[in-house]
XYZ file of C-alpha atoms in Angstrom:
524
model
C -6.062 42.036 -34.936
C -7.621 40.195 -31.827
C -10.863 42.221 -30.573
C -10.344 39.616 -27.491
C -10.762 42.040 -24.280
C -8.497 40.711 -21.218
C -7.764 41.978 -17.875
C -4.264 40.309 -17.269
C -1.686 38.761 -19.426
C -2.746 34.922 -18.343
C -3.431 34.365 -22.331
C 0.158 35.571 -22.782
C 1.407 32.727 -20.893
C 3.473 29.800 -22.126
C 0.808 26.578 -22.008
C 3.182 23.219 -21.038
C 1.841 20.640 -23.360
C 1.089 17.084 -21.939
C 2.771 14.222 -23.551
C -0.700 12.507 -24.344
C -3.187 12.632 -27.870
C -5.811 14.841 -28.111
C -7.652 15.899 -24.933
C -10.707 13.214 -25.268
C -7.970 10.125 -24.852
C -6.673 11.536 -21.424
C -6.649 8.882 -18.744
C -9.077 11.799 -16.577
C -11.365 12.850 -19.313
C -11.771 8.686 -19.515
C -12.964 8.749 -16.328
C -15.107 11.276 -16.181
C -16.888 9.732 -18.743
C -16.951 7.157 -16.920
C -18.909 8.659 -13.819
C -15.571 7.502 -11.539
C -13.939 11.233 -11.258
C -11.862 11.861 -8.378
C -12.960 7.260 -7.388
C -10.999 6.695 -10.037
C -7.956 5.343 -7.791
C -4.591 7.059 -7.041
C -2.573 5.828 -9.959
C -5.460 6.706 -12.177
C -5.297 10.485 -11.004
C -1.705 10.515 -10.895
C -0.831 9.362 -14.948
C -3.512 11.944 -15.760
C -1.856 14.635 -13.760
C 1.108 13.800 -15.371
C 0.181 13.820 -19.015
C -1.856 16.719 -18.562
C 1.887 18.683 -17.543
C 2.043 18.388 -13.760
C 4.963 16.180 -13.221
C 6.641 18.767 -11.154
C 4.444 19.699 -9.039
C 4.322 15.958 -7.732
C 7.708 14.903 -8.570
C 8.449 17.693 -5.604
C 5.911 16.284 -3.843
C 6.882 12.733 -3.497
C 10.214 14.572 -2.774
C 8.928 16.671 0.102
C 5.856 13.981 1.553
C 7.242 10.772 0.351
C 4.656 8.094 1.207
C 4.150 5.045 3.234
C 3.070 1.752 2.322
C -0.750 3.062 1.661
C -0.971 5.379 -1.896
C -3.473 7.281 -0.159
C -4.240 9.190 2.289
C -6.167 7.295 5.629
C -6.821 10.197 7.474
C -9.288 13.403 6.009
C -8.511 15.041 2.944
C -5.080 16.445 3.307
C -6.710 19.328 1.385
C -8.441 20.299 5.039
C -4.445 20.538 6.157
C -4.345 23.818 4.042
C -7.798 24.783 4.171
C -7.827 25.390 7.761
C -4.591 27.686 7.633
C -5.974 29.806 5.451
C -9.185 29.995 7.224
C -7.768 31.128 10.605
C -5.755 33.742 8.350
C -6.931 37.424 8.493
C -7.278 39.122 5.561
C -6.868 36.108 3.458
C -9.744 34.891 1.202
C -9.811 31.048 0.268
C -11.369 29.342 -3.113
C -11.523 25.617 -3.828
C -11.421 24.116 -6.900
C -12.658 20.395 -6.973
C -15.793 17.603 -6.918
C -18.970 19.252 -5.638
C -18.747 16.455 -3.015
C -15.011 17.430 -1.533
C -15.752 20.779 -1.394
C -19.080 20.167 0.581
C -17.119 17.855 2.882
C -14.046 20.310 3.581
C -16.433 23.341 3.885
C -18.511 21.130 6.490
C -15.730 20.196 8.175
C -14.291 23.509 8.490
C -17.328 24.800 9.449
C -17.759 21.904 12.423
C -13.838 23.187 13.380
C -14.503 26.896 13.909
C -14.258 28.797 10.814
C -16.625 31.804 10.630
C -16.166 32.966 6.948
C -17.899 31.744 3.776
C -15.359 28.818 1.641
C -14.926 30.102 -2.518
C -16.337 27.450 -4.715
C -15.751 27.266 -8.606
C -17.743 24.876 -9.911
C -17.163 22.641 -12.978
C -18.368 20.213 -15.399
C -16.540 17.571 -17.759
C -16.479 20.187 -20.728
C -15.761 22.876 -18.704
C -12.666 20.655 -17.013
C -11.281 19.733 -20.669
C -12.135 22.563 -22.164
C -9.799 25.030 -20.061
C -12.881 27.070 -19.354
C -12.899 26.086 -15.781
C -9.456 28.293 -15.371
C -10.663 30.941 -17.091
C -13.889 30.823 -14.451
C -11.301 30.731 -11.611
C -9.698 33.485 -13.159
C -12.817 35.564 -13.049
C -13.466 34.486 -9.787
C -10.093 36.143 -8.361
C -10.564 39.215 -10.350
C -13.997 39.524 -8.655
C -12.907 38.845 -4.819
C -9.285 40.609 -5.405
C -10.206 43.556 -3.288
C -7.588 45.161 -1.011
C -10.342 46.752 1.106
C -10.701 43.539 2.403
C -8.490 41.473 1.932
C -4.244 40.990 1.784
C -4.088 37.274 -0.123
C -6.676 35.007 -2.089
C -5.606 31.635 -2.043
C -6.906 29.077 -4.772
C -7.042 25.374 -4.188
C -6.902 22.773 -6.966
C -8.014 19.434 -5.473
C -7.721 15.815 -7.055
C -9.493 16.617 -10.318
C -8.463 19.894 -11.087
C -4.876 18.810 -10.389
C -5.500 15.846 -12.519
C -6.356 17.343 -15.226
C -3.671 20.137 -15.229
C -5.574 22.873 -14.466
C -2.791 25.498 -14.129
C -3.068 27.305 -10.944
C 0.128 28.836 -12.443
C -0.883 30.821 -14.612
C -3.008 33.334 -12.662
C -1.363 36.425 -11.652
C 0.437 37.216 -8.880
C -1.223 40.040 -7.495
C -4.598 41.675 -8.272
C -5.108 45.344 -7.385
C -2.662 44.810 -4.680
C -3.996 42.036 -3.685
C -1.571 38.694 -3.431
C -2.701 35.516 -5.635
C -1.636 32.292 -4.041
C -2.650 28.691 -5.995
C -1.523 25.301 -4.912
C -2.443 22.125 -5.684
C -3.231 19.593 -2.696
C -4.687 16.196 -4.253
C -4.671 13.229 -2.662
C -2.743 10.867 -4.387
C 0.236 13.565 -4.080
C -0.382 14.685 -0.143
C -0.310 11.687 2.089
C -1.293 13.714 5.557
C -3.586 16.597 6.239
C -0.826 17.841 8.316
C 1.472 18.088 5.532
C -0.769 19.926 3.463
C -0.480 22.524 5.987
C 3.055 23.092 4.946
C 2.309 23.289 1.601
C 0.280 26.644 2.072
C 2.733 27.877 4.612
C 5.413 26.601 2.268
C 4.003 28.730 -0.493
C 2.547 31.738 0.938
C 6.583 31.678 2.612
C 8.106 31.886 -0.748
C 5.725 34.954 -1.795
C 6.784 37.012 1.145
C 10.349 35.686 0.710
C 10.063 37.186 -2.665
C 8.442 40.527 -1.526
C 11.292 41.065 1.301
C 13.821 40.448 -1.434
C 12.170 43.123 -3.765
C 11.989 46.120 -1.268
C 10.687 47.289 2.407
C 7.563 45.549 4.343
C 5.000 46.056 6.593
C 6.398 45.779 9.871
C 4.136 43.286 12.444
C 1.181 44.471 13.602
C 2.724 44.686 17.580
C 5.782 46.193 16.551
C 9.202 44.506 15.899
C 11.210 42.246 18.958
C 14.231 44.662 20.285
C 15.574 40.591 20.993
C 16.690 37.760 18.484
C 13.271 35.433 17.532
C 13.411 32.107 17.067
C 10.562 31.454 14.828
C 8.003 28.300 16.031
C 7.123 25.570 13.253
C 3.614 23.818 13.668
C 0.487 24.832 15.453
C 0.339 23.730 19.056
C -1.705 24.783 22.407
C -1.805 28.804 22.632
C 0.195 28.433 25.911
C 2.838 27.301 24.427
C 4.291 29.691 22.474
C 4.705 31.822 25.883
C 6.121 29.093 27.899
C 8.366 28.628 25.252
C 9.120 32.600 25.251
C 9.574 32.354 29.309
C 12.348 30.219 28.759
C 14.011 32.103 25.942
C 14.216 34.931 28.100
C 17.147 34.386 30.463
C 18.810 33.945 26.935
C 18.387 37.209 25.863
C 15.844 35.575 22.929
C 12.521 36.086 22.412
C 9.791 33.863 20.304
C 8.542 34.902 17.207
C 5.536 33.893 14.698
C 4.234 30.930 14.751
C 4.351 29.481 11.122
C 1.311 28.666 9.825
C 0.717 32.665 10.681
C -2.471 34.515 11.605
C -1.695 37.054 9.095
C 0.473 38.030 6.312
C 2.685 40.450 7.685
C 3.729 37.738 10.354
C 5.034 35.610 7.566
C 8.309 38.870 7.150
C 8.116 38.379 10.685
C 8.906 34.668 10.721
C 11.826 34.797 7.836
C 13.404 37.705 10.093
C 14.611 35.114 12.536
C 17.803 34.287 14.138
C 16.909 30.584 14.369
C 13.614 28.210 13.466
C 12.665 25.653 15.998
C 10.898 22.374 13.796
C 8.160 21.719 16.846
C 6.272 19.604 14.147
C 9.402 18.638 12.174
C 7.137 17.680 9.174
C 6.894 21.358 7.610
C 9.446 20.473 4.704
C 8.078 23.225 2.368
C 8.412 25.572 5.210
C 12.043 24.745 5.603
C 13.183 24.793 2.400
C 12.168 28.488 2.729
C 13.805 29.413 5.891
C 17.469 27.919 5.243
C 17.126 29.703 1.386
C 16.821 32.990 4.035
C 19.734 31.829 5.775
C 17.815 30.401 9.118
C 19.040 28.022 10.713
C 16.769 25.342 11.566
C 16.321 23.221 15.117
C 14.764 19.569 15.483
C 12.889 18.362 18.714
C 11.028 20.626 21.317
C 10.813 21.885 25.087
C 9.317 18.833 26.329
C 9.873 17.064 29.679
C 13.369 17.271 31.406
C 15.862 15.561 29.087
C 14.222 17.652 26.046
C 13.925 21.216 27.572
C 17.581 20.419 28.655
C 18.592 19.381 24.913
C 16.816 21.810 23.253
C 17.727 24.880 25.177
C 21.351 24.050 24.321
C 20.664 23.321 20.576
C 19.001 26.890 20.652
C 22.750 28.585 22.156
C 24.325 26.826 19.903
C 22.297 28.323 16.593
C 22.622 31.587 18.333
C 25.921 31.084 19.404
C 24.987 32.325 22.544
C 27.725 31.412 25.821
C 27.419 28.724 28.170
C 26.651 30.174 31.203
C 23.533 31.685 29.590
C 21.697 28.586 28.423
C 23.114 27.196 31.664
C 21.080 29.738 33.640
C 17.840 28.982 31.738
C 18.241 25.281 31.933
C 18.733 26.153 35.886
C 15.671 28.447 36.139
C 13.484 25.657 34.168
C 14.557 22.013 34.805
C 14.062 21.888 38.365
C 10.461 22.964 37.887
C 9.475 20.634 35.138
C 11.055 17.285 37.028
C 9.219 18.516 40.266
C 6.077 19.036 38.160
C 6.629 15.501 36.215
C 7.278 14.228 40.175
C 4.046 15.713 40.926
C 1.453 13.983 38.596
C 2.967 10.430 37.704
C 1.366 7.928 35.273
C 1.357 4.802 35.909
C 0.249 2.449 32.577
C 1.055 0.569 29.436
C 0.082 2.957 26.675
C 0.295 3.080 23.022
C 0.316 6.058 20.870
C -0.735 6.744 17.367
C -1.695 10.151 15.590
C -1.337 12.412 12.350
C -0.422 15.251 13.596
C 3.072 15.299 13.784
C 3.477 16.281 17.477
C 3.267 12.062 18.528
C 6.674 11.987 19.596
C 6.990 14.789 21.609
C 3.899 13.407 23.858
C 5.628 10.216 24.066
C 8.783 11.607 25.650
C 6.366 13.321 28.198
C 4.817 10.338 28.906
C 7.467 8.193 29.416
C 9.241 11.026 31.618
C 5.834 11.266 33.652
C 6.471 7.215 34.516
C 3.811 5.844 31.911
C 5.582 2.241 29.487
C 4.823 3.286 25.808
C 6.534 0.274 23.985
C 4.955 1.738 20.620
C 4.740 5.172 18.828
C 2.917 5.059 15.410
C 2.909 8.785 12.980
C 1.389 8.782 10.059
C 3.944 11.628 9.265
C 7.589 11.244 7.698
C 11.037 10.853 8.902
C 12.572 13.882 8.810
C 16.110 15.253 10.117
C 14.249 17.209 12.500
C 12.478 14.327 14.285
C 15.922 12.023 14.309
C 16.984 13.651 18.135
C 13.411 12.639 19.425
C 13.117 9.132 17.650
C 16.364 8.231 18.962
C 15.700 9.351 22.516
C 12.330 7.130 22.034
C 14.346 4.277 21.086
C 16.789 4.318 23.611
C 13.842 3.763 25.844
C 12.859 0.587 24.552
C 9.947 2.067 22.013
C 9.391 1.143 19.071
C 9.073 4.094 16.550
C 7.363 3.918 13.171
C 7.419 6.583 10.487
C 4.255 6.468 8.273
C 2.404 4.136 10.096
C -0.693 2.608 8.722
C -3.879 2.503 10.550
C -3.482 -1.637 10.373
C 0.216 -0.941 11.660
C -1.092 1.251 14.782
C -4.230 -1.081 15.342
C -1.630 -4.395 14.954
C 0.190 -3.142 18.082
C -2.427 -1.978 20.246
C -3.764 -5.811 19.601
C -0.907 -7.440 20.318
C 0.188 -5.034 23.304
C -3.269 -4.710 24.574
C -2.533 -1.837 26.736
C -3.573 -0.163 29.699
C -4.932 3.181 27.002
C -4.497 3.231 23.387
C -4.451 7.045 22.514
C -4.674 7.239 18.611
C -7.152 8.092 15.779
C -10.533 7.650 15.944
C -10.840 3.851 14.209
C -8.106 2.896 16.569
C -9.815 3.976 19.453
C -12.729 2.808 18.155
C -11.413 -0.886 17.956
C -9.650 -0.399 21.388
C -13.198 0.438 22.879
C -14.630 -3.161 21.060
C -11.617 -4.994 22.778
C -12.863 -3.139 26.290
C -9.132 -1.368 26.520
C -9.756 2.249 27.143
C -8.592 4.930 24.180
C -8.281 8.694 23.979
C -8.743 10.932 20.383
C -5.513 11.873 20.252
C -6.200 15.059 17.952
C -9.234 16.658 20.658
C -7.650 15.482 23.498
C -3.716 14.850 23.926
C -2.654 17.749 21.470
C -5.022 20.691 22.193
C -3.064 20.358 25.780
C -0.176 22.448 26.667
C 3.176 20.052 26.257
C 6.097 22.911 26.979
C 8.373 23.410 29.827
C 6.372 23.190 33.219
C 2.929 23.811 32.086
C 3.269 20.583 29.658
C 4.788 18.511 32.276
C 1.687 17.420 34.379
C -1.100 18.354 31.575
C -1.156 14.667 30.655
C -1.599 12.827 33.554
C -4.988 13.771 34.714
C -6.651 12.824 31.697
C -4.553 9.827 31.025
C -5.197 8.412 34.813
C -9.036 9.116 34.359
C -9.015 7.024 31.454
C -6.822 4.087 32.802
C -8.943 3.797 35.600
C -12.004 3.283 33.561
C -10.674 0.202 32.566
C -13.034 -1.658 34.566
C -15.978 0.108 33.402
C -14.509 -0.824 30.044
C -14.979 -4.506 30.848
C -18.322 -3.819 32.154
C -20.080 -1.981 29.541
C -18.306 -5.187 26.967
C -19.870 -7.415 28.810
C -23.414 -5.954 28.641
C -22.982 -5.146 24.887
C -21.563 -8.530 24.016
C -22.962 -9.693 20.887
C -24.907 -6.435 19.754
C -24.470 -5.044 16.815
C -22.363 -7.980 15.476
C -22.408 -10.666 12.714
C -26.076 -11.455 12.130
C -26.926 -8.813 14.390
C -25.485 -5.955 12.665
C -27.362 -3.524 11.228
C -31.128 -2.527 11.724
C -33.390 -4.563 12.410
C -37.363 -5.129 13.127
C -37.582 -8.005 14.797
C -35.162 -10.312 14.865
C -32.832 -11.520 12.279
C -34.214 -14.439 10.116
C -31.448 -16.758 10.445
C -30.526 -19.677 7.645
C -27.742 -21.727 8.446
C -28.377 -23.759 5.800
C -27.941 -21.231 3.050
C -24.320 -20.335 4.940
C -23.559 -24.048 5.326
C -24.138 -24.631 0.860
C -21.764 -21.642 1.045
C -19.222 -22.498 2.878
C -18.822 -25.359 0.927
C -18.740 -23.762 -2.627
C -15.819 -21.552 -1.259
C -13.899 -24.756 -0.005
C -14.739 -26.031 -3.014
C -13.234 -23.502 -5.123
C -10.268 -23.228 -2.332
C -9.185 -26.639 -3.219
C -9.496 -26.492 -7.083
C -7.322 -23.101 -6.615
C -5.203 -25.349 -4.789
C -5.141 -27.996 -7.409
C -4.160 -25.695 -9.789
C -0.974 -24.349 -8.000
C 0.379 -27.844 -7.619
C 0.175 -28.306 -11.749
């Protein structure tokens, strides 16, 4: 008889086995015992997460997120992608499972981003990690916080190590006391975009209230349920748009519904009790998957600038089968206003555009339609279905569109294009800045900006002007700065730098040296 007291039937559970030897010989457990942990490259991470059972999880990963030519991810930790949802959930507590280090980075990071409540941390060691005692201290750690006083959801996190070594997330329950369990796995050699590890929580937390709709009645939202068809909004964008966007609907008879990630659980039976889905960040593949198992239909692109408030409207009758005339007399009520508003604040300007958050081709069609040239459009996102109407309406324009763009592939064309403002990431406005071409963060600046209907249509252009007329102050500040902070006067110094161009000189020549014996030895 087993005296073993337990407070759920986790132990119950069938274990998958790994194809590797004993425990010690695991590629991970090698590492850690080597000091590299979660340095220990991408490949590394991902043969350990696959003998240690965990093939499936990123066999529907590469599925879902399938990755560019980097095996990593170049922006932040996608894991801040899923961290942040749950953080501006109510009601829904959050625990990460990883390095000391990641966990004090994403925390910080949340932290610098707005979140007001305390981040879960479960802390391990390399014998706690192989030993399977770090589950059972998650475990305890969800049975301690599950309390439905306070909260409707805890959501675990398993990042690079724990998902390495097949800590399984799985096996917790599904509900504590009421209280919903929620574990996913976000590492980085499996997630290549923060942004799409923000569909992976909505994704899953999706398929839980799926499941709960399927068993039996709901909550009903917290404002009551729409007496009009909803057409549910995928991705986070500006908090004006989700009313423009309803002010359009409206001559339809439609009305908009949750915006997926929610701000609370309920909203999530809100969002699957849709009459359509419109894919604003097309991206959200998880998500997706989830809707069309409901039966939602699902629509690409977004109200932005003439030709795509125009397309989209009618893509929206058409899910809803609605008549004609009635899109017609939305189109009417809208269209004129946006192309007087796009009339009103023209840009004139090269620009190239780069981002990671999934909404880059969207701003590009309102840039174009406001009069700017953008010859290039870099996402670090995927192609998807949903983004096919808007890449093709780029291309018919002249620009050149590319999926999964690496930060060498986005700083490669603002170099060669050298235009008027390079909006992108932070290096790549960094190294437009060093070339004197004025840049914009695309994240801070271009998307927290309303982009829908008429309220999008001129948002753009007084930013954008502002910075293409800096240019000359560009040139200016170059000039003064020429030099500093460059070759042998980078770093810090006291005094100045004590120069030997001798030493480089006896250098240079034992690397031509060995250049020409390398050389030598390719002609044998």
């Amino acid at each position: 008889m087993n005296d073993e007291v337990t407070y759920d039937t986790a132990a119950q559970a069938d274990v998958i086995l790994g194809k590797s030897d004993p425990v010690s010989e695991t590629p991970m457990v090698a590492a850690l015992q080597d000091g590299a942990g979660c340095h220990a490259g991408a490949e590394t991470m991902e043969a350990a997460a696959r003998q240690a059972g965990q093939s499936e999880i990123l066999d529907r990963y590469a599925a879902d997120y399938p990755k560019g030519p980097h095996d990593q991810p170049q922006s932040m930790c996608p894991a801040f992608g899923s961290l942040r949802v749950g953080l501006r959930m109510r009601r829904v507590a959050t625990i990460l499972s990883g390095s000391a280090c990641c966990v004090y980075g994403l925390t910080f990071v949340s932290h610098f981003y707005g979140a007001r409540r305390s981040v879960g941390y479960v802390p391990f060691n390399s014998e706690s990690l192989v030993t399977g005692k770090l589950f059972e201290d998650i475990r305890d750690a969800v049975h301690e916080l599950a309390d439905p006083d306070q909260f409707d959801a805890v959501v675990v996190t398993n990042l690079c190590v724990p998902t390495a070594s097949g800590v399984p997330l799985r096996l917790l329950p599904e509900e504590i006391n009421g209280v919903r369990i929620v574990g996913i796995d976000v590492p980085g050699f499996g997630i290549p975009t923060h942004a799409e590890a923000k569909d992976v929580l909505a994704g899953a937390m999706l398929n839980y209230a799926r499941k709960e709709v399927q068993a039996g009645p709901v909550a009903a939202p917290a404002g009551g349920k729409s007496d009009r068809p909803t057409v549910t909004l995928l991705g986070e964008m500006f908090p004006a748009d989700p009313m423009m966007i309803g002010a359009m609907l409206a001559p339809m008879g439609l009305a908009v519904g949750p915006v997926v990630p929610c701000r609370e659980w309920r909203e999530l039976y809100a969002a699957l009790d849709c009459g359509a889905v419109a894919a604003i960040h097309p991206f959200y593949t998880a998500a997706i998957r989830e809707f069309q198992a409901a039966g939602r239909p699902v629509v690409g692109s977004a109200p932005v600038g003439h030709d795509g408030t125009a397309r989209w409207l009618a893509a929206i009758g058409e899910a809803f089968n609605l008549p004609a005339e009635k899109v017609a007399e939305a189109q009417n009520m809208f269209l004129p206003a946006i192309k007087a508003a796009l009339a009103g604040a023209p840009i004139n300007g090269t620009i190239t555009l780069s981002g990671y958050e999934g909404s880059e081709l969207l701003v590009a069609r309102l840039l174009i339609e406001s009069g700017a040239n953008v010859p290039y459009v870099g996402t670090a996102c995927p192609k998807t279905p949903w983004s096919a109407e808007d890449a093709e309406w780029l291309r018919s324009k002249g620009v050149t569109v590319k999926f999964r763009a690496s930060l060498e592939d986005d700083c490669a064309a603002m170099e060669a294009i050298r235009p008027d403002l390079a909006i992108g990431t932070t290096p790549v406005v960094q190294k437009a800045k060093e070339l004197a071409i004025p840049g914009l963060y695309f994240t801070n600046l271009i998307s927290a900006r309303p982009l829908m209907g008429p309220a999008g249509a001129g948002s753009l252009a007084e930013v954008v002007n502002a910075a293409i007329a800096g240019k000359d102050r560009m040139e200016h500040m170059k000039e003064f700065f020429e030099g500093v902070g460059t070759g042998d006067t980078a770093g810090i110094w006291e005094g100045s730098p004590n120069l030997r161009p001798d030493f480089r000189a006896l250098h240079q020549k034992k690397l031509d040296k060995a250049a020409r014996a390398a050389k030598a030895e390719e002609m044998i």
